[in-house]
Amino acid sequence: MAYYHDIAADIRTQISHGKYEKNQKLPKQTELAITYKTSRVTIQKALNLLQVEGIIYAKKRHWHILSVKPILPSIITPE
């Protein structure tokens, strides 16, 4: 499994456990890259995956939480 899937899963878990509220901004991609010790490109892939799943959305260059309901694991399979 690609590392960005692991990051997406971790962020998904944090959202479902209430770390973030609906419409709250996520940390900046550079901050997430430092937290996960990876590149911003990898973070972007993880965030894009969460966007496809309908969990987050982009607004004015920031990622926001769309859904705070319990989230099932991703059904998208790795490439």
GROMACS .gro file of C-alpha atoms in nm:
model
   79
    1MET     CA    1   0.000   0.000   0.000
    2ALA     CA    2   0.127   0.346  -0.086
    3TYR     CA    3   0.226   0.571   0.205
    4TYR     CA    4  -0.035   0.831   0.110
    5HIS     CA    5  -0.305   0.569   0.176
    6ASP     CA    6  -0.169   0.530   0.530
    7ILE     CA    7  -0.173   0.907   0.580
    8ALA     CA    8  -0.528   0.932   0.445
    9ALA     CA    9  -0.635   0.652   0.679
   10ASP     CA   10  -0.480   0.830   0.977
   11ILE     CA   11  -0.646   1.163   0.893
   12ARG     CA   12  -0.976   0.979   0.832
   13THR     CA   13  -0.947   0.821   1.180
   14GLN     CA   14  -0.868   1.155   1.342
   15ILE     CA   15  -1.177   1.308   1.179
   16SER     CA   16  -1.404   1.023   1.284
   17HIS     CA   17  -1.273   1.041   1.642
   18GLY     CA   18  -1.353   1.412   1.669
   19LYS     CA   19  -1.013   1.574   1.640
   20TYR     CA   20  -1.159   1.804   1.373
   21GLU     CA   21  -1.506   1.956   1.349
   22LYS     CA   22  -1.717   2.004   1.037
   23ASN     CA   23  -1.594   2.300   0.826
   24GLN     CA   24  -1.277   2.328   1.034
   25LYS     CA   25  -0.957   2.386   0.839
   26LEU     CA   26  -0.703   2.108   0.832
   27PRO     CA   27  -0.340   2.199   0.902
   28LYS     CA   28  -0.147   2.332   0.602
   29GLN     CA   29   0.009   2.076   0.372
   30THR     CA   30   0.358   2.183   0.479
   31GLU     CA   31   0.266   2.123   0.844
   32LEU     CA   32   0.121   1.781   0.762
   33ALA     CA   33   0.436   1.698   0.563
   34ILE     CA   34   0.647   1.773   0.870
   35THR     CA   35   0.413   1.574   1.096
   36TYR     CA   36   0.421   1.267   0.870
   37LYS     CA   37   0.787   1.313   0.772
   38THR     CA   38   0.711   1.307   0.400
   39SER     CA   39   0.684   1.538   0.101
   40ARG     CA   40   0.404   1.780   0.035
   41VAL     CA   41   0.329   1.584  -0.284
   42THR     CA   42   0.250   1.274  -0.075
   43ILE     CA   43   0.027   1.482   0.152
   44GLN     CA   44  -0.151   1.622  -0.155
   45LYS     CA   45  -0.222   1.268  -0.277
   46ALA     CA   46  -0.364   1.173   0.064
   47LEU     CA   47  -0.585   1.482   0.073
   48ASN     CA   48  -0.703   1.423  -0.283
   49LEU     CA   49  -0.804   1.070  -0.182
   50LEU     CA   50  -1.006   1.205   0.110
   51GLN     CA   51  -1.168   1.458  -0.121
   52VAL     CA   52  -1.274   1.183  -0.363
   53GLU     CA   53  -1.426   0.997  -0.067
   54GLY     CA   54  -1.629   1.308   0.024
   55ILE     CA   55  -1.460   1.356   0.360
   56ILE     CA   56  -1.288   1.690   0.295
   57TYR     CA   57  -1.316   1.973   0.043
   58ALA     CA   58  -1.092   2.253  -0.076
   59LYS     CA   59  -1.189   2.617  -0.030
   60LYS     CA   60  -0.964   2.913  -0.097
   61ARG     CA   61  -0.649   2.700  -0.100
   62HIS     CA   62  -0.732   2.535   0.234
   63TRP     CA   63  -0.873   2.190   0.306
   64HIS     CA   64  -1.185   2.176   0.522
   65ILE     CA   65  -1.372   1.890   0.687
   66LEU     CA   66  -1.691   1.800   0.502
   67SER     CA   67  -1.812   1.507   0.711
   68VAL     CA   68  -1.763   1.422   1.076
   69LYS     CA   69  -1.991   1.119   1.081
   70PRO     CA   70  -1.831   0.778   1.143
   71ILE     CA   71  -1.624   0.700   0.838
   72LEU     CA   72  -1.571   0.352   0.698
   73PRO     CA   73  -1.225   0.256   0.573
   74SER     CA   74  -1.150   0.356   0.217
   75ILE     CA   75  -1.299   0.133  -0.051
   76ILE     CA   76  -1.059   0.265  -0.311
   77THR     CA   77  -0.794   0.006  -0.383
   78PRO     CA   78  -0.428   0.102  -0.427
   79GLU     CA   79  -0.304   0.142  -0.779
   0.00000   0.00000   0.00000
